mmCIF file of C-alpha atoms in Angstrom:
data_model
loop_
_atom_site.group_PDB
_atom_site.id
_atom_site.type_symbol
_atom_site.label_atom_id
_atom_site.label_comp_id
_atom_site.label_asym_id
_atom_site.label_seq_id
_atom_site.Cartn_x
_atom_site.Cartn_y
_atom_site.Cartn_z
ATOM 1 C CA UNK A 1 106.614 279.049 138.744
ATOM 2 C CA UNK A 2 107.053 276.544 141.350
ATOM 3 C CA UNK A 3 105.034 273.501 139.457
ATOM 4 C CA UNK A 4 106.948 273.922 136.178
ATOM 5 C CA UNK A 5 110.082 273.323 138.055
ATOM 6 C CA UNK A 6 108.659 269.874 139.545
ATOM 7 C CA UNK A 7 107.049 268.882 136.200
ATOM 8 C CA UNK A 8 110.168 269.783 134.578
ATOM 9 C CA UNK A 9 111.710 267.361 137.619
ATOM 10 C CA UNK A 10 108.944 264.522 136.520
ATOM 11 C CA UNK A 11 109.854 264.737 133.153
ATOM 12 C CA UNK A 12 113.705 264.547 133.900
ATOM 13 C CA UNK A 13 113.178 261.681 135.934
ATOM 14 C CA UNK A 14 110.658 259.789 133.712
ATOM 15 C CA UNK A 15 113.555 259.575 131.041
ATOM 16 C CA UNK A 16 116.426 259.399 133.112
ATOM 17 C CA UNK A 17 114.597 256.245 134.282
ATOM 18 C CA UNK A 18 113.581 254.655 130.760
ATOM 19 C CA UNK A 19 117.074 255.046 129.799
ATOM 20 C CA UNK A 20 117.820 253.176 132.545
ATOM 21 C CA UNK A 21 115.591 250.268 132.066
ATOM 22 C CA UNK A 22 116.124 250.232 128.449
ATOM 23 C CA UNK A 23 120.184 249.444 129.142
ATOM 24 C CA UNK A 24 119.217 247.093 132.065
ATOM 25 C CA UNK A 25 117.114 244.983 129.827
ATOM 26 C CA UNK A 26 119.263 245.412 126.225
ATOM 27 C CA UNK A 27 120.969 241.921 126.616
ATOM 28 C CA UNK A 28 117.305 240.570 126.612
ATOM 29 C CA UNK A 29 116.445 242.969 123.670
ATOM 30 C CA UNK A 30 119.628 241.837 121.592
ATOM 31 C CA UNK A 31 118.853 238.061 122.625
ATOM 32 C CA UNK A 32 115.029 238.110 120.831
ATOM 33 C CA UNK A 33 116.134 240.629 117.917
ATOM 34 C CA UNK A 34 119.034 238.274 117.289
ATOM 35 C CA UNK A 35 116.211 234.990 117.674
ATOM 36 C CA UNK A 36 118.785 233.207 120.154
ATOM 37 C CA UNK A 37 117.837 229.820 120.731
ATOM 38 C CA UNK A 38 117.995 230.858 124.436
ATOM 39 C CA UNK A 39 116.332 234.299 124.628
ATOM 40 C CA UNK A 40 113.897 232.992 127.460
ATOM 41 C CA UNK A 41 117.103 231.729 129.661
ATOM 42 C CA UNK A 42 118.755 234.973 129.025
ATOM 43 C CA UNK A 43 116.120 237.079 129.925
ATOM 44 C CA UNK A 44 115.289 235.572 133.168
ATOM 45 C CA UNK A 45 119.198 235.901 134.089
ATOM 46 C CA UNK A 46 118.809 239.689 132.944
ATOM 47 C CA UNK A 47 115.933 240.306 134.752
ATOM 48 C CA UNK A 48 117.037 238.218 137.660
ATOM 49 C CA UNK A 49 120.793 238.955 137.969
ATOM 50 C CA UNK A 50 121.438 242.117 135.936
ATOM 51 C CA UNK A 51 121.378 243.995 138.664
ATOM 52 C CA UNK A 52 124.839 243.309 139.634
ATOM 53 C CA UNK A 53 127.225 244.088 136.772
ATOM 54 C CA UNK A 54 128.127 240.123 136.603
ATOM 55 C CA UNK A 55 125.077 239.206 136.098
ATOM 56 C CA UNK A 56 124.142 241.302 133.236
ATOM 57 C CA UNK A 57 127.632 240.995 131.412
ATOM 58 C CA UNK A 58 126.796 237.394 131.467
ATOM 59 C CA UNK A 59 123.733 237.957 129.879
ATOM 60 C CA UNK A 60 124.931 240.645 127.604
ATOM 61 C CA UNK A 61 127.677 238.289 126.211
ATOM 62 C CA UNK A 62 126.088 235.330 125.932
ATOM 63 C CA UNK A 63 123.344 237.476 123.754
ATOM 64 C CA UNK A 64 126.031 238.098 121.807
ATOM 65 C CA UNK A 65 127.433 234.953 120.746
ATOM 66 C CA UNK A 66 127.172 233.454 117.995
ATOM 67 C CA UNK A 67 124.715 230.493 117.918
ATOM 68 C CA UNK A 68 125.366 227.541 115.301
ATOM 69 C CA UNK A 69 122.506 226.342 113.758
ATOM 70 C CA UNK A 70 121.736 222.837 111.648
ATOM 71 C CA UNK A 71 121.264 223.743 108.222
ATOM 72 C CA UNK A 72 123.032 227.004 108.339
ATOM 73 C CA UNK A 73 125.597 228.223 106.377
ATOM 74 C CA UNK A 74 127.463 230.909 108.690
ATOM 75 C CA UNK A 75 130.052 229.874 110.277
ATOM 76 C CA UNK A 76 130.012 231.606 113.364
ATOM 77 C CA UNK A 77 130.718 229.064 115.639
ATOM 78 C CA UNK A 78 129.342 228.247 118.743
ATOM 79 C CA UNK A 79 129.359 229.901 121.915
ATOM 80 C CA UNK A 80 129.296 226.765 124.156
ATOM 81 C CA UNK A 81 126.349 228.184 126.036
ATOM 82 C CA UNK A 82 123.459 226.763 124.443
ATOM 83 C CA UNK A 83 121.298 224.469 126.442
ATOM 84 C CA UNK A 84 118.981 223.332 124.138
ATOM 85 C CA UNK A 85 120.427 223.300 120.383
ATOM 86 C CA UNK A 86 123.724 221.062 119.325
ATOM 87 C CA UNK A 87 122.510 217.919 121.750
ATOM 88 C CA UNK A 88 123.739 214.948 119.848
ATOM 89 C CA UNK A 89 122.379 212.533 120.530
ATOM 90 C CA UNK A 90 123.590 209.054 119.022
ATOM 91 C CA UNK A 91 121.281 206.350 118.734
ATOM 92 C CA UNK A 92 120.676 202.658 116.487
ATOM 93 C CA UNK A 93 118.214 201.575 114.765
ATOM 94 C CA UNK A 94 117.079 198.424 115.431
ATOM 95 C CA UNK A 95 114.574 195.940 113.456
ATOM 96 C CA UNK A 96 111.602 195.591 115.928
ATOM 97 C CA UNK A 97 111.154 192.171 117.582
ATOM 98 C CA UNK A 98 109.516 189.914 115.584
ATOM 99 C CA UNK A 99 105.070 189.095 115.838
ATOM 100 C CA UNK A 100 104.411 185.811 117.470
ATOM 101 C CA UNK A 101 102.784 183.518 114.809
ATOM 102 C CA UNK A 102 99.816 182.948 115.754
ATOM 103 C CA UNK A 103 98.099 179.364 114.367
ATOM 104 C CA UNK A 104 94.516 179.436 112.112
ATOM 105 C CA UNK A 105 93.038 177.547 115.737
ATOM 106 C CA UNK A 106 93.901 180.047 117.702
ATOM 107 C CA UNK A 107 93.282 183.306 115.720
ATOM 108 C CA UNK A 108 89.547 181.891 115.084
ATOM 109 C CA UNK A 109 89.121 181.674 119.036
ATOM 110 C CA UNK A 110 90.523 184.832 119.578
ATOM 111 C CA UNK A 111 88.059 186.649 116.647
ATOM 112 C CA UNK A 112 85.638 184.333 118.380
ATOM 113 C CA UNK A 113 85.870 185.799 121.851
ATOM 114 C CA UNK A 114 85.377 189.164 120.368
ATOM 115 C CA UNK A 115 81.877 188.391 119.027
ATOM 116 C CA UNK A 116 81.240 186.690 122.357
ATOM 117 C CA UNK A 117 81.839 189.868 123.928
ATOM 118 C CA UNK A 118 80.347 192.135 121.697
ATOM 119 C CA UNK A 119 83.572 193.655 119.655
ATOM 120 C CA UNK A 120 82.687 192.356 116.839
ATOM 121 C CA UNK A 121 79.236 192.243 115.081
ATOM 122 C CA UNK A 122 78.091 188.584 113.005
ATOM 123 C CA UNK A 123 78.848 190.153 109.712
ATOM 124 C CA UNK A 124 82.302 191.110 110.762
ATOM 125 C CA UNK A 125 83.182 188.439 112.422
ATOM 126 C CA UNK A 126 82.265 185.946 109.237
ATOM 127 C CA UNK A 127 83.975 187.947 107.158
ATOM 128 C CA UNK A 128 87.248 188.207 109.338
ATOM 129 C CA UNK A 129 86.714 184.230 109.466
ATOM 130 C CA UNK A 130 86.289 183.884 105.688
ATOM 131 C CA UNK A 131 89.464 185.851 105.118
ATOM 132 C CA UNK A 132 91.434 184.468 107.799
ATOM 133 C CA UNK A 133 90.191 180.598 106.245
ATOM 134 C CA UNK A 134 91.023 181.816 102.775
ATOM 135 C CA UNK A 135 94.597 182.685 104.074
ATOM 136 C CA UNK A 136 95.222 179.663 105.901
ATOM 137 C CA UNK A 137 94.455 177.399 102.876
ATOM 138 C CA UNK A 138 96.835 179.365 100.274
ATOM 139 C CA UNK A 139 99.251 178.680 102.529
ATOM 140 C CA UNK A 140 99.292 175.095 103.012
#
């Protein structure tokens, strides 16, 4: 008689606790079944802080909230808690700086020095030469 009454204790205990754990951890559940943009953030504040009532209303509201999205039609709003999503970020464009012309002299020394060093094989190099010749004369 006397183990059925502690296994019946175990048992008791074994689901009191998994109830438990299951409501200290729901604002983490809600926060990935909901895909918040900030489930990982929320569940380290859960897991850290929801110990204390504070701590786990925090992360049980801000679970909650609605989370505005670009390209989404809902207009739920937004919950002013999101770290990472709704940045703007303003910035101009700008035309890059322009390439230093380079004269027909100096790009054949340059293609030069890379046969010299080994960069560039004969072939290649006589046909960069050819090309870059053929170039310079069309524009003159």
């Amino acid at each position: 008689m006397q183990t059925d009454s502690h296994t019946d204790d175990f048992i008791f205990l074994a689901i009191f606790f998994l109830v438990i754990g299951i409501i200290y951890i729901a604002p983490t559940i809600v926060a990935f079944r909901r895909d918040h943009p900030n489930r990982w953030i929320i569940m380290v504040i859960n897991v850290a802080f929801g110990g204390t009532i504070i701590g786990w209303g925090i992360a049980m509201v801000w679970a909650m909230r609605a989370a505005h999205r670009l390209g989404s039609t809902s207009s739920g709003g937004e919950s002013g808690l999101n770290l990472f999503i709704n940045d703007v970020k303003k910035f101009q464009l700008v035309d890059p700086p322009p390439l230093p012309q380079t004269s027909t002299v100096q790009e054949l020394e340059r293609l030069h020095d890379l046969l010299v060093r080994g960069a560039l094989s004969q072939v290649e190099f006589d046909g960069l030469k050819a090309k870059l010749l053929s170039g310079a004369s069309s524009r003159q």
